């Protein structure tokens, strides 16, 4: 199973995937490429550390999605990697029609809340400010509805009295780093079906 990872940030989730893959824990999944819309994103360094092909692909600077020529560039570049699975690991752009059609039923996303609670940006802060006592992370299939695709897996995180926002963020990231590689492994070995299977 050929996996392509897309991300915009520090890439700790990509690192968890790459680390598990290099330890042979995700076989038969292999990460074939990592792409970022942010030129010097940490996620590219993490991929380089694991000697995985990585590249910055340009994208409109003021938009939170991919459009027109840049969307085509992303589609054509990724198609050459012949991915079976695309993992959005902190990819902060909304994917729409042409991209979703090009890789239909192959894209998963990690989101730092228990969806359908707290979709969209700043999900950890939304949950913290709301004062929930349980939050967590969700892995879901990506469709046209932002953070609205079918849920594959979730991990709960308790918010304890006195937890700061920073601590909650750390706890959620810790949960993410366990559940995301395990979902990829389950997809790779057929324990979790792809849509329509
Ligand atoms: C992760 O917490 C992920 O859930 C979140 O971005 C972070 C990326 O961290 N994604 C979203 O908020 C998507 N809406 P990382 O770059 O260290 O993996």
Short mmCIF file of C-alpha atoms and ligand atoms in Angstrom, two decimals:
data_model
loop_
_atom_site.label_atom_id
_atom_site.label_comp_id
_atom_site.label_asym_id
_atom_site.label_seq_id
_atom_site.Cartn_x
_atom_site.Cartn_y
_atom_site.Cartn_z
CA UNK A 1 0.00 0.00 0.00
CA UNK A 2 1.60 3.21 -1.22
CA UNK A 3 1.05 6.11 1.19
CA UNK A 4 1.47 9.82 0.45
CA UNK A 5 1.39 12.27 3.36
CA UNK A 6 0.37 15.93 3.05
CA UNK A 7 1.00 18.45 5.81
CA UNK A 8 1.55 22.11 6.56
CA UNK A 9 3.16 22.11 9.97
CA UNK A 10 5.71 20.60 12.27
CA UNK A 11 4.93 17.07 11.13
CA UNK A 12 4.85 15.21 14.43
CA UNK A 13 2.08 12.96 13.08
CA UNK A 14 4.04 12.29 9.92
CA UNK A 15 7.02 11.49 12.13
CA UNK A 16 4.96 8.95 14.09
CA UNK A 17 3.94 7.30 10.80
CA UNK A 18 7.48 7.34 9.42
CA UNK A 19 8.90 5.97 12.65
CA UNK A 20 6.36 3.11 12.76
CA UNK A 21 6.92 2.37 9.07
CA UNK A 22 10.69 2.28 9.45
CA UNK A 23 10.28 -0.15 12.36
CA UNK A 24 8.28 -2.43 10.06
CA UNK A 25 5.06 -1.90 12.02
CA UNK A 26 2.94 -0.67 9.11
CA UNK A 27 3.80 -3.32 6.53
CA UNK A 28 2.62 -3.66 3.83
CA UNK A 29 2.16 0.13 3.93
CA UNK A 30 5.12 2.20 2.78
CA UNK A 31 5.37 6.00 2.74
CA UNK A 32 6.42 6.98 -0.77
CA UNK A 33 6.28 10.78 -0.54
CA UNK A 34 5.56 13.73 1.75
CA UNK A 35 4.37 17.07 0.36
CA UNK A 36 3.79 20.44 2.00
CA UNK A 37 2.24 23.71 0.92
CA UNK A 38 4.60 25.48 3.35
CA UNK A 39 8.15 25.88 2.08
CA UNK A 40 10.17 25.20 5.20
CA UNK A 41 7.64 23.14 7.11
CA UNK A 42 9.01 20.79 9.72
CA UNK A 43 7.15 17.91 8.08
CA UNK A 44 9.58 18.06 5.14
CA UNK A 45 12.57 17.83 7.49
CA UNK A 46 10.99 14.84 9.22
CA UNK A 47 10.56 13.09 5.86
CA UNK A 48 14.15 13.89 4.90
CA UNK A 49 15.34 12.41 8.18
CA UNK A 50 13.66 9.14 7.23
CA UNK A 51 15.00 9.44 3.67
CA UNK A 52 11.51 9.68 2.19
CA UNK A 53 10.95 11.78 -0.93
CA UNK A 54 9.67 15.19 0.13
CA UNK A 55 8.85 18.41 -1.57
CA UNK A 56 7.21 21.78 -1.19
CA UNK A 57 4.46 22.28 -3.76
CA UNK A 58 3.30 25.82 -4.38
CA UNK A 59 -0.20 26.90 -3.48
CA UNK A 60 -2.06 30.23 -3.48
CA UNK A 61 -0.72 32.18 -0.51
CA UNK A 62 -3.96 33.72 0.70
CA UNK A 63 -6.33 30.88 0.23
CA UNK A 64 -7.24 28.06 2.53
CA UNK A 65 -7.81 25.66 -0.35
CA UNK A 66 -6.22 24.55 -3.63
CA UNK A 67 -7.49 26.00 -6.90
CA UNK A 68 -6.94 25.97 -10.64
CA UNK A 69 -3.32 25.62 -11.74
CA UNK A 70 -1.93 24.88 -8.32
CA UNK A 71 -4.58 22.24 -7.71
CA UNK A 72 -3.58 20.61 -11.02
CA UNK A 73 0.06 20.68 -9.99
CA UNK A 74 -0.77 18.86 -6.76
CA UNK A 75 -2.95 16.32 -8.53
CA UNK A 76 -0.46 15.55 -11.29
CA UNK A 77 2.50 15.36 -8.89
CA UNK A 78 0.73 13.02 -6.50
CA UNK A 79 -0.67 10.85 -9.30
CA UNK A 80 2.90 10.00 -10.29
CA UNK A 81 3.36 8.43 -6.85
CA UNK A 82 0.42 6.11 -7.58
CA UNK A 83 -0.89 6.36 -4.00
CA UNK A 84 -3.31 3.85 -2.52
CA UNK A 85 -3.80 6.14 0.48
CA UNK A 86 -3.32 9.87 1.05
CA UNK A 87 -2.96 10.95 4.67
CA UNK A 88 -3.70 14.55 5.63
CA UNK A 89 -1.49 15.02 8.68
CA UNK A 90 -1.96 18.65 9.63
CA UNK A 91 -2.70 19.76 6.05
CA UNK A 92 -4.37 23.12 6.51
CA UNK A 93 -6.09 23.47 3.15
CA UNK A 94 -9.56 22.38 2.24
CA UNK A 95 -9.62 19.87 -0.62
CA UNK A 96 -12.45 20.21 -3.11
CA UNK A 97 -13.96 18.65 -6.22
CA UNK A 98 -11.12 17.95 -8.67
CA UNK A 99 -8.65 16.78 -6.03
CA UNK A 100 -11.25 14.62 -4.29
CA UNK A 101 -12.34 13.11 -7.61
CA UNK A 102 -8.73 12.36 -8.60
CA UNK A 103 -8.19 10.36 -5.40
CA UNK A 104 -11.69 9.36 -4.52
CA UNK A 105 -12.10 7.17 -1.43
CA UNK A 106 -8.35 7.25 -0.76
CA UNK A 107 -7.95 10.27 1.52
CA UNK A 108 -8.01 10.25 5.33
CA UNK A 109 -7.61 13.19 7.70
CA UNK A 110 -6.66 13.53 11.35
CA UNK A 111 -8.57 16.12 13.34
CA UNK A 112 -7.80 17.12 16.95
CA UNK A 113 -11.27 16.73 18.46
CA UNK A 114 -13.94 14.10 18.82
CA UNK A 115 -15.95 14.90 15.70
CA UNK A 116 -18.66 15.92 15.10
CA UNK A 117 -17.70 18.17 18.01
CA UNK A 118 -15.44 21.13 17.26
CA UNK A 119 -14.84 20.89 13.51
CA UNK A 120 -12.75 23.48 11.68
CA UNK A 121 -9.78 25.48 12.84
CA UNK A 122 -8.38 25.65 16.38
CA UNK A 123 -10.30 22.56 17.46
CA UNK A 124 -8.22 22.01 20.61
CA UNK A 125 -8.73 25.59 21.71
CA UNK A 126 -12.46 25.43 20.93
CA UNK A 127 -12.80 22.38 23.19
CA UNK A 128 -10.62 23.87 25.93
CA UNK A 129 -12.53 27.16 25.98
CA UNK A 130 -15.86 25.32 26.00
CA UNK A 131 -14.74 23.45 29.09
CA UNK A 132 -15.45 19.91 27.90
CA UNK A 133 -14.16 17.15 30.15
CA UNK A 134 -13.49 14.69 27.33
CA UNK A 135 -12.05 15.52 23.93
CA UNK A 136 -9.61 13.66 21.71
CA UNK A 137 -8.85 13.03 18.07
CA UNK A 138 -10.60 11.58 15.06
CA UNK A 139 -9.45 9.90 11.87
CA UNK A 140 -12.02 10.16 9.09
CA UNK A 141 -12.44 9.74 5.35
CA UNK A 142 -12.32 13.03 3.48
CA UNK A 143 -15.29 14.18 1.43
CA UNK A 144 -16.77 17.52 0.34
CA UNK A 145 -17.98 18.31 3.86
CA UNK A 146 -15.13 19.77 5.91
CA UNK A 147 -14.37 17.39 8.80
CA UNK A 148 -17.62 15.61 7.89
CA UNK A 149 -16.55 12.33 6.26
CA UNK A 150 -17.17 8.90 7.72
CA UNK A 151 -15.33 8.33 10.99
CA UNK A 152 -12.75 5.52 11.01
CA UNK A 153 -11.34 5.78 14.54
CA UNK A 154 -11.30 8.05 17.57
CA UNK A 155 -9.23 8.27 20.73
CA UNK A 156 -10.55 10.01 23.83
CA UNK A 157 -8.51 12.36 26.01
CA UNK A 158 -9.73 13.47 29.43
CA UNK A 159 -9.40 17.09 30.46
CA UNK A 160 -8.35 17.08 34.10
CA UNK A 161 -8.86 19.96 36.55
CA UNK A 162 -5.88 22.29 36.20
CA UNK A 163 -4.94 21.16 32.70
CA UNK A 164 -3.58 24.09 30.72
CA UNK A 165 -4.27 24.52 27.04
CA UNK A 166 -0.66 23.54 26.32
CA UNK A 167 -0.97 20.34 28.34
CA UNK A 168 -4.23 19.43 26.61
CA UNK A 169 -2.57 20.00 23.25
CA UNK A 170 0.28 17.67 24.26
CA UNK A 171 -2.16 15.01 25.42
CA UNK A 172 -4.12 15.16 22.18
CA UNK A 173 -0.96 14.98 20.09
CA UNK A 174 0.11 11.96 22.12
CA UNK A 175 -3.19 10.24 21.30
CA UNK A 176 -2.88 11.19 17.63
CA UNK A 177 0.57 9.66 17.36
CA UNK A 178 -0.80 6.30 18.48
CA UNK A 179 -4.09 6.18 16.59
CA UNK A 180 -3.00 7.47 13.19
CA UNK A 181 -0.28 4.83 12.55
CA UNK A 182 -2.63 2.14 13.83
CA UNK A 183 -5.36 3.19 11.36
CA UNK A 184 -2.85 3.09 8.51
CA UNK A 185 -1.74 -0.38 9.57
CA UNK A 186 -5.34 -1.59 9.77
CA UNK A 187 -6.08 -0.25 6.29
CA UNK A 188 -2.89 -1.86 4.97
CA UNK A 189 -3.68 -5.29 6.35
CA UNK A 190 -7.38 -5.10 5.42
CA UNK A 191 -8.63 -4.98 9.02
CA UNK A 192 -10.35 -1.69 8.16
CA UNK A 193 -12.07 -1.54 4.77
CA UNK A 194 -11.75 1.25 2.26
CA UNK A 195 -15.10 2.86 1.32
CA UNK A 196 -17.10 0.57 -0.94
CA UNK A 197 -15.06 -2.53 -0.09
C1 LIG B 1 -2.56 17.88 14.42
O1 LIG B 1 -2.95 18.10 15.75
C2 LIG B 1 -3.78 17.62 13.56
O2 LIG B 1 -4.81 16.95 14.22
C3 LIG B 1 -4.17 19.02 13.20
O3 LIG B 1 -2.97 19.70 12.96
C4 LIG B 1 -1.97 19.16 13.82
C5 LIG B 1 -0.72 18.90 13.01
O4 LIG B 1 0.35 18.62 13.84
N1 LIG B 1 -5.03 19.05 12.06
C6 LIG B 1 -6.03 19.92 11.92
O5 LIG B 1 -6.28 20.76 12.74
C7 LIG B 1 -6.81 19.76 10.64
N2 LIG B 1 -8.03 20.52 10.72
P1 LIG B 1 1.69 17.98 13.25
O6 LIG B 1 2.11 18.85 12.05
O7 LIG B 1 2.68 18.08 14.36
O8 LIG B 1 1.37 16.58 12.83
#
